[in-house]
Short mmCIF file of C-alpha atoms in Angstrom, two decimals:
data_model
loop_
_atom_site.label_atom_id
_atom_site.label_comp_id
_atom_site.label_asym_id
_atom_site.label_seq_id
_atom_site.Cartn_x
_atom_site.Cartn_y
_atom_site.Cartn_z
CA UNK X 292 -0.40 55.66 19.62
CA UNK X 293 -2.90 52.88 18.40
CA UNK X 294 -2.51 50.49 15.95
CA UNK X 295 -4.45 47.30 14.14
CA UNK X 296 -1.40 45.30 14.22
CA UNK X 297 2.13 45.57 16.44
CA UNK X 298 4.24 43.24 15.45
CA UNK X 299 7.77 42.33 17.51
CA UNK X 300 10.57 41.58 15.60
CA UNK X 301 12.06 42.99 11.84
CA UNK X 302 13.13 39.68 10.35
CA UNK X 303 11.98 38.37 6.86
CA UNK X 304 8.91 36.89 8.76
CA UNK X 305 7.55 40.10 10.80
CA UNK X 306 8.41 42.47 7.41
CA UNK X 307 6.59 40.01 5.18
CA UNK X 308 3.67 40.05 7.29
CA UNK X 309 3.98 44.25 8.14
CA UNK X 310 3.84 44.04 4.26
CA UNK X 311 0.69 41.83 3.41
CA UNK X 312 -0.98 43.82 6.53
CA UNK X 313 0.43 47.55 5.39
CA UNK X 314 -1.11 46.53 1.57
CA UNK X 315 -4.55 45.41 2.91
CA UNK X 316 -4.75 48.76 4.96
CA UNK X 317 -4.16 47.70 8.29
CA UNK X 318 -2.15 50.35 10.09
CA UNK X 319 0.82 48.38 11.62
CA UNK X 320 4.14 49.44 13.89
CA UNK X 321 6.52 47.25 13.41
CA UNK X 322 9.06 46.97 16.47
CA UNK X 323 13.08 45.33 16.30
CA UNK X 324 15.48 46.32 19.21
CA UNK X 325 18.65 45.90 16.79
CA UNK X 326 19.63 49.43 14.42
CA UNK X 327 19.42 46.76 11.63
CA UNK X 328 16.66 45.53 10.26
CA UNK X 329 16.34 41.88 8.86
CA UNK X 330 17.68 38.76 11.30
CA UNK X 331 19.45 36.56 8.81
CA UNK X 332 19.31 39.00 6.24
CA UNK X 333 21.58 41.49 7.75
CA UNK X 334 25.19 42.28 6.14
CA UNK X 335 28.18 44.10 8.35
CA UNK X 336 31.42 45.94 7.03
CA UNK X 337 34.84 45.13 7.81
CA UNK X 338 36.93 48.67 5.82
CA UNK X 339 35.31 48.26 2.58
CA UNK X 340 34.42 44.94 2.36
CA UNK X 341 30.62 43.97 2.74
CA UNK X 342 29.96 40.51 4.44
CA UNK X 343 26.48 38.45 4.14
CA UNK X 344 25.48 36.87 7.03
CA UNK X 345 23.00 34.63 6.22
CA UNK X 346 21.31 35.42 2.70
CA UNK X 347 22.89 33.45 0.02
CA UNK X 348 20.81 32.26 -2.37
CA UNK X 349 17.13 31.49 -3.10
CA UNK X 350 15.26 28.87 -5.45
CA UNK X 351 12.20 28.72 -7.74
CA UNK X 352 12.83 32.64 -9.09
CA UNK X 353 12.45 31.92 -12.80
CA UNK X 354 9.15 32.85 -14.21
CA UNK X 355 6.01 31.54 -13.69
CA UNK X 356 7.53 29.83 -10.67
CA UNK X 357 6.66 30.09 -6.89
CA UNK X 358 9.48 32.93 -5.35
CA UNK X 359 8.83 34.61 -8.54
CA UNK X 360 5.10 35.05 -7.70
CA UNK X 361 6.08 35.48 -4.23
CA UNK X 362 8.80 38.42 -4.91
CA UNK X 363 6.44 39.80 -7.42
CA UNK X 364 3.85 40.33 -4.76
CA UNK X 365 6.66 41.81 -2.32
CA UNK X 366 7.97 44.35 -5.41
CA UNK X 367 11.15 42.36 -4.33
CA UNK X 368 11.84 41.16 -8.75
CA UNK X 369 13.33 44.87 -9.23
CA UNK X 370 16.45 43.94 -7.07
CA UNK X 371 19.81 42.69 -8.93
CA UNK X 372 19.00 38.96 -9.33
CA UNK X 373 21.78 36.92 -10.37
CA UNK X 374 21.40 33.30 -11.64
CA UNK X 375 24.06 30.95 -10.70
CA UNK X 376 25.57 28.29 -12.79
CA UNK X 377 23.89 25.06 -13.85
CA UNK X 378 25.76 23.66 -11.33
CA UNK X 379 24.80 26.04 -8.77
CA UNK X 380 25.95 23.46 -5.97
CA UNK X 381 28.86 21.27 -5.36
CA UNK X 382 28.98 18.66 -2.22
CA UNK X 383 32.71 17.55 -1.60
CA UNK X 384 33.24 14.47 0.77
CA UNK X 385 36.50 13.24 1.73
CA UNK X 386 37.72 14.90 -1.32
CA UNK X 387 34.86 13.35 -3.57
CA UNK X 388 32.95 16.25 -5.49
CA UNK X 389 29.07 15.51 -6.42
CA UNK X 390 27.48 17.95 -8.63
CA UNK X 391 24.08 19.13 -7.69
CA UNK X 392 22.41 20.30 -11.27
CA UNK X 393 19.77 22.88 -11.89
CA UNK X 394 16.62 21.07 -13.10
CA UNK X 395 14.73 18.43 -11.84
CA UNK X 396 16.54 15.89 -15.16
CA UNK X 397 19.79 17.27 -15.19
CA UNK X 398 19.89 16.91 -11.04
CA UNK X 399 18.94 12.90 -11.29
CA UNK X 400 21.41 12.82 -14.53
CA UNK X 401 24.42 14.27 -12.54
CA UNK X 402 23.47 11.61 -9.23
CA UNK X 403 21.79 8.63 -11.44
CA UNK X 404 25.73 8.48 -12.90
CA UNK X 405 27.45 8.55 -9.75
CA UNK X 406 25.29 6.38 -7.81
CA UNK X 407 23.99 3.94 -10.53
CA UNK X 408 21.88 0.94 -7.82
CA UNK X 409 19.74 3.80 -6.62
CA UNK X 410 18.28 5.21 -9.93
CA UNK X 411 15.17 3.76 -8.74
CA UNK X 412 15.46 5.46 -5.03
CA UNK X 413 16.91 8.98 -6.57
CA UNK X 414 13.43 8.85 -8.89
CA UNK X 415 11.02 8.28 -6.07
CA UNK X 416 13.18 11.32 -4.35
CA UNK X 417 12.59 13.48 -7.04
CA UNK X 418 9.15 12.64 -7.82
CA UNK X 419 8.75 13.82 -3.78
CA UNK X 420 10.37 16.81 -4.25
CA UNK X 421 8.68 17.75 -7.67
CA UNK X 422 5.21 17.06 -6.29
CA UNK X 423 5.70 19.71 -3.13
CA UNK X 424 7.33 22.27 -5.18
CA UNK X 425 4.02 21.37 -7.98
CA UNK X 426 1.39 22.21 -4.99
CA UNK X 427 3.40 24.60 -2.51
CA UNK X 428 0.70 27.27 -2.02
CA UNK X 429 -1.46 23.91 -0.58
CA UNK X 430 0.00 23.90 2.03
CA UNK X 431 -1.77 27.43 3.40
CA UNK X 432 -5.40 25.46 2.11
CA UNK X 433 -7.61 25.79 5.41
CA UNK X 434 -7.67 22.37 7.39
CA UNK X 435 -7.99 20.91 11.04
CA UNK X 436 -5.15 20.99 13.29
CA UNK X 437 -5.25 17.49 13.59
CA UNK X 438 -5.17 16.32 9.81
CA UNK X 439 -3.00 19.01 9.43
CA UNK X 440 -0.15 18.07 11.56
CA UNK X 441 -1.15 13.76 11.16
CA UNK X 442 -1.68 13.76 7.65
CA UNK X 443 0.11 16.51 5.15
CA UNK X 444 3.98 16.77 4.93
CA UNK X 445 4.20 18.97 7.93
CA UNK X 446 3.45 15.42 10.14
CA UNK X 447 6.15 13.33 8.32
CA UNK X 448 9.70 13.43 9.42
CA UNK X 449 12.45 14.30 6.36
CA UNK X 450 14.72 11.72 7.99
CA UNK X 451 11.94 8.97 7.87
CA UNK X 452 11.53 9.39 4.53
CA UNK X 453 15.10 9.64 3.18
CA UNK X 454 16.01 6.55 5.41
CA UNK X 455 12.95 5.12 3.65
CA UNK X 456 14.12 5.88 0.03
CA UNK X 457 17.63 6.57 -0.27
CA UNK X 458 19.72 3.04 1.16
CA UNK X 459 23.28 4.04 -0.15
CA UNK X 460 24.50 6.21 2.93
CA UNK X 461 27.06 8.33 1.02
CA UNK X 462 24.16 9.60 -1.62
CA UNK X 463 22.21 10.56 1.84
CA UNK X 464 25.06 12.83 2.67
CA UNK X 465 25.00 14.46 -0.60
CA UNK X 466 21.34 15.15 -0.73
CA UNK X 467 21.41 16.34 2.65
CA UNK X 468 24.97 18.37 2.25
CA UNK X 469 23.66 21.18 0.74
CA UNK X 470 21.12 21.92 3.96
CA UNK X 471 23.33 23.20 6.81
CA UNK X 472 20.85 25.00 8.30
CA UNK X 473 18.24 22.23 8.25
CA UNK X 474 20.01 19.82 10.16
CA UNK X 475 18.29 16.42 9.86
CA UNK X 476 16.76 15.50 13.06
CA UNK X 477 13.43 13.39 13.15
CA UNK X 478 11.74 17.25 14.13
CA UNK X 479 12.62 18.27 10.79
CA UNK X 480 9.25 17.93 8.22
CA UNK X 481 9.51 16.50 4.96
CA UNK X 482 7.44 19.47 3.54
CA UNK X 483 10.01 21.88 4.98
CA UNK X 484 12.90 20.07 3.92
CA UNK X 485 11.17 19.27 0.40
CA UNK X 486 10.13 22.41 -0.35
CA UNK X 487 13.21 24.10 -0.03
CA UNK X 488 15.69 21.34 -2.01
CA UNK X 489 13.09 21.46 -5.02
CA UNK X 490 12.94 25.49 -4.77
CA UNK X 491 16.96 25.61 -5.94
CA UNK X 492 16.53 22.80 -8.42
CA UNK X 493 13.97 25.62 -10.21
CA UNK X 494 16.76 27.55 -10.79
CA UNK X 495 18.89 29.06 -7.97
CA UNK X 496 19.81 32.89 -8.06
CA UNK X 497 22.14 35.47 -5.63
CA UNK X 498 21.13 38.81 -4.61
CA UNK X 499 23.81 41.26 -6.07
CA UNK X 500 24.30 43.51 -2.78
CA UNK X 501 23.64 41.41 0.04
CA UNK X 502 20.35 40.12 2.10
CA UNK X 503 20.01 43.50 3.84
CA UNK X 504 18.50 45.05 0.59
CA UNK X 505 15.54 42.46 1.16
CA UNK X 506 14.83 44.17 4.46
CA UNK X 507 15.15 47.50 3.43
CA UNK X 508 13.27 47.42 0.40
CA UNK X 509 10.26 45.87 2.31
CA UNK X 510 10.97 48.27 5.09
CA UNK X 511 10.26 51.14 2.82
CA UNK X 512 7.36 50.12 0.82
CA UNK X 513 5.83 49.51 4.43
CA UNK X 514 6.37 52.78 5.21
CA UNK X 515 4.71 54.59 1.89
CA UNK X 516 1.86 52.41 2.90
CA UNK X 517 1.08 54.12 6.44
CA UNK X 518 3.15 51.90 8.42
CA UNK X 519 5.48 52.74 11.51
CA UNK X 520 8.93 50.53 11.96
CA UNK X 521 10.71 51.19 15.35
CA UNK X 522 14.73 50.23 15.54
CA UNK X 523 16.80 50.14 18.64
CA UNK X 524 13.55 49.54 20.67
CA UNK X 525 13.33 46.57 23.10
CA UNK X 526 9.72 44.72 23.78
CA UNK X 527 9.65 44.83 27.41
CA UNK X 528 5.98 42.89 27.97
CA UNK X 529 2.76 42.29 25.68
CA UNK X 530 0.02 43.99 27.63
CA UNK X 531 -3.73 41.92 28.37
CA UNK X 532 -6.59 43.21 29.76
CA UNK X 533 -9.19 41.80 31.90
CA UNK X 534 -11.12 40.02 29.32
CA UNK X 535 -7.95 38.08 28.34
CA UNK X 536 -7.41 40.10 25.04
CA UNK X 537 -4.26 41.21 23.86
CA UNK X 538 -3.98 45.48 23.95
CA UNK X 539 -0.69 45.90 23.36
CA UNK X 540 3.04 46.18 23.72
CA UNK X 541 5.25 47.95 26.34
CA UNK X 542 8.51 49.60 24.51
CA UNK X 543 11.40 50.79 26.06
CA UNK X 544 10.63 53.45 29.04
CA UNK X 545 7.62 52.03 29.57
CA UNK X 546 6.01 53.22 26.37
CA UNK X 547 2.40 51.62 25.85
CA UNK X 548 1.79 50.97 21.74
CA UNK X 549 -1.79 49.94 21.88
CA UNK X 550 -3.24 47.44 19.43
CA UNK X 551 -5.77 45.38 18.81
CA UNK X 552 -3.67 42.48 17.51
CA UNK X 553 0.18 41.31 18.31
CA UNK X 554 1.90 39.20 15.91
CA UNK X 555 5.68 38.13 17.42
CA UNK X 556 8.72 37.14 15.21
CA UNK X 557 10.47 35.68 17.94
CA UNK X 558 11.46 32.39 19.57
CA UNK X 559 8.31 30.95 20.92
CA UNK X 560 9.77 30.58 24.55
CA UNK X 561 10.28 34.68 24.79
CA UNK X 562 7.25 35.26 22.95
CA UNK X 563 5.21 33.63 25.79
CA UNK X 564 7.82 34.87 28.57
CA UNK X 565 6.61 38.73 27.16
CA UNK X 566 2.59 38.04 27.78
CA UNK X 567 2.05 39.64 31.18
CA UNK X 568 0.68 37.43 34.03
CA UNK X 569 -3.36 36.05 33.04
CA UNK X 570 -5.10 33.41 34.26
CA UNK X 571 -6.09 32.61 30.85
CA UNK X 572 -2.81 31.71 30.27
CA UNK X 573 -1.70 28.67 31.85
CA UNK X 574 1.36 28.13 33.83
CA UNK X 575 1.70 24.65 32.69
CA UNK X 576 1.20 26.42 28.76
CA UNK X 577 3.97 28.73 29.70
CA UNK X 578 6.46 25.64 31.45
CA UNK X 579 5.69 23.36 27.93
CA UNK X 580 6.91 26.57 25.31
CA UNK X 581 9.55 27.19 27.38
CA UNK X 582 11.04 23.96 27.83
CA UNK X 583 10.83 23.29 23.36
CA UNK X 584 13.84 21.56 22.81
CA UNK X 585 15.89 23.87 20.27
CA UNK X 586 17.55 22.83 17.04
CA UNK X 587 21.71 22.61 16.69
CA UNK X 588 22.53 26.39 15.89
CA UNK X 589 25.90 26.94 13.05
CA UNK X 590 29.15 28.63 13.92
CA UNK X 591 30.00 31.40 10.74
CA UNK X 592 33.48 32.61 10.07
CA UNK X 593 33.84 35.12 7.68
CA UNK X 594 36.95 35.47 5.86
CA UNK X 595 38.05 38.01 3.77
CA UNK X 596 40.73 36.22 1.07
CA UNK X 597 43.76 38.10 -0.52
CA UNK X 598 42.53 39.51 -3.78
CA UNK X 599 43.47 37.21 -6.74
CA UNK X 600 43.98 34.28 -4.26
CA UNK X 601 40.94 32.64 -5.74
CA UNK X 602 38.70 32.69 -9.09
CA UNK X 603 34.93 33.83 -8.13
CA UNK X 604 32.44 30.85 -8.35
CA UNK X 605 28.92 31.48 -9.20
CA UNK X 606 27.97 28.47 -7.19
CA UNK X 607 28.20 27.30 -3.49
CA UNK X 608 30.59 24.41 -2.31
CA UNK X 609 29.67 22.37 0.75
CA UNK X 610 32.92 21.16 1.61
CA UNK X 611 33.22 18.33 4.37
CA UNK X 612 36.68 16.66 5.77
CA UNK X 613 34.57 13.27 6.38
CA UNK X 614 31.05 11.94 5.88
CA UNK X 615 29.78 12.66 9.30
CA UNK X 616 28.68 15.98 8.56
CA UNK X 617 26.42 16.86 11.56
CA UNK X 618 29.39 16.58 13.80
#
């Protein structure tokens, strides 16, 4: 079978992009070797009990703001939306709780009162986070590699900047408590980190049902558009021909999908360990991807409680037995 576009892997990123590809008429198979489509966005039952693995809440959804425009785009606004409390995070330090508010006011409000010597700091915060979330479609503006990575928000470390701004250590660990899966790490960019903190502070809202109707619902519209999505099948190589072009992916027992392009929604190092043997390819390419140092990975237990045993919360705690969260 041939395709425009095979794409390896059915997580947000490789739906998203079967999506935009699927809507501008490119005929695209989409391939995942789990049943379940979605990475992080996947939920499992225990009896009758549904369990989200890692889909719990998303920023910036209100109107007129960017995830709105975003889901619009996706047909994703239909899905039960549910908008958490005002404040839609709590931080809780050696017992300590530290509200984190909806809005960018109410936010330096909440933090200005419980950390009064760094007003000054927690403004220059804000104004960085603000200005991102202002000018977040920027960031996809064409530009050279070099300025790109040197001089925009993808070249400046998160940790620079909030050992730059913020000097009161404990207010660090609150602004940072809320971003488990961003740990801070001099690899981290500001834009990344910035982007995401001002998204929830635009008004933070739940999925009713679980990440998994994300995937699905993307899933499906692909499919009314044309497109193919393969579960259970394993990538074994990505196929190139003499010229050094990319014509496609070997699946399963040895099945060839031909294509003219291969996008992969995968870890870099097993992307590259997939491209058959070329020279134009080098070894010394392949020895650098493979050898990326990887970020600390998170531990999840999930844990059914006795019914009654606690009042539902429409917020999140981030609860920590000391300061040193990272460890």
């Amino acid at each position: 079978m041939k395709y425009d576009i095979a794409i390896i892997g059915a997580g947000l990123g490789g739906l998203e992009c079967g999506y935009i590809l699927s809507k501008n008429g490119m005929k695209v198979c989409i391939v995942e070797k789990e049943r379940v489509l979605g990475g992080c966005l996947q939920t499992f039952k225990r009896g009758n009990v549904t369990f989200d693995t890692g889909f719990h809440y998303v920023g910036a959804l209100d109107e007129g703001e960017s995830l709105n425009r975003l889901f619009h785009y996706f047909n994703l606004m239909e899905l039960p939306w549910k908008r958490l409390d005002d404040e839609f995070d709590t931080v809780i330090i050696d017992g300590e709780r530290y509200p984190i508010m909806s809005g960018h006011k109410a936010f330096y409000d909440a933090l200005a009162e419980r950390f009064p010597s760094q007003k000054n700091n927690l403004r220059t915060y804000i104004d960085k986070l603000k200005g991102v979330g202002d000018h977040i479609f920027d960031a996809l503006n064409p530009r050279e590699d070099t300025e790109f990575y040197s001089t925009s928000l993808f070249g400046v470390s998160a940790k620079a900047f909030i050992d730059e701004t913020i000097t009161d250590q404990r207010l660090k660990d609150v602004l940072c408590g809320t971003s488990l899966k961003m740990e801070l790490t001099p690899q981290l960019p500001l834009y990344t980190f910035a982007q995401i903190n001002d998204s929830f502070l635009r008004g933070a809202y739940r999925l009713d049902g679980g990440g998994e109707l994300i995937a699905e619902h993307l899933a499906a519209d692909i499919e009314a558009m044309g497109g193919v999505i393969m579960r259970n099948s394993t990538v074994k190589s990505i196929k190139v021909n003499s010229d050094g072009e990319v014509s496609g992916i070997v699946v399963n027992d040895d099945e060839l999908i031909e294509s003219k392009w291969v996008i992969s929604d995968t870890h870099p190092a097993h992307t590259v360990s997939l491209i058959e043997e070329t020279p134009y390819l080098k070894k010394i390419y392949r020895s650098r991807i493979s050898r990326l140092e990887n970020t600390t990975g998170a531990f999840t237990a999930n844990i059914r409680l006795k019914e009654g045993a606690v009042n539902y919360l429409n917020k999140n705690l981030f609860v920590y037995s000391n300061a040193d969260m990272w460890s």
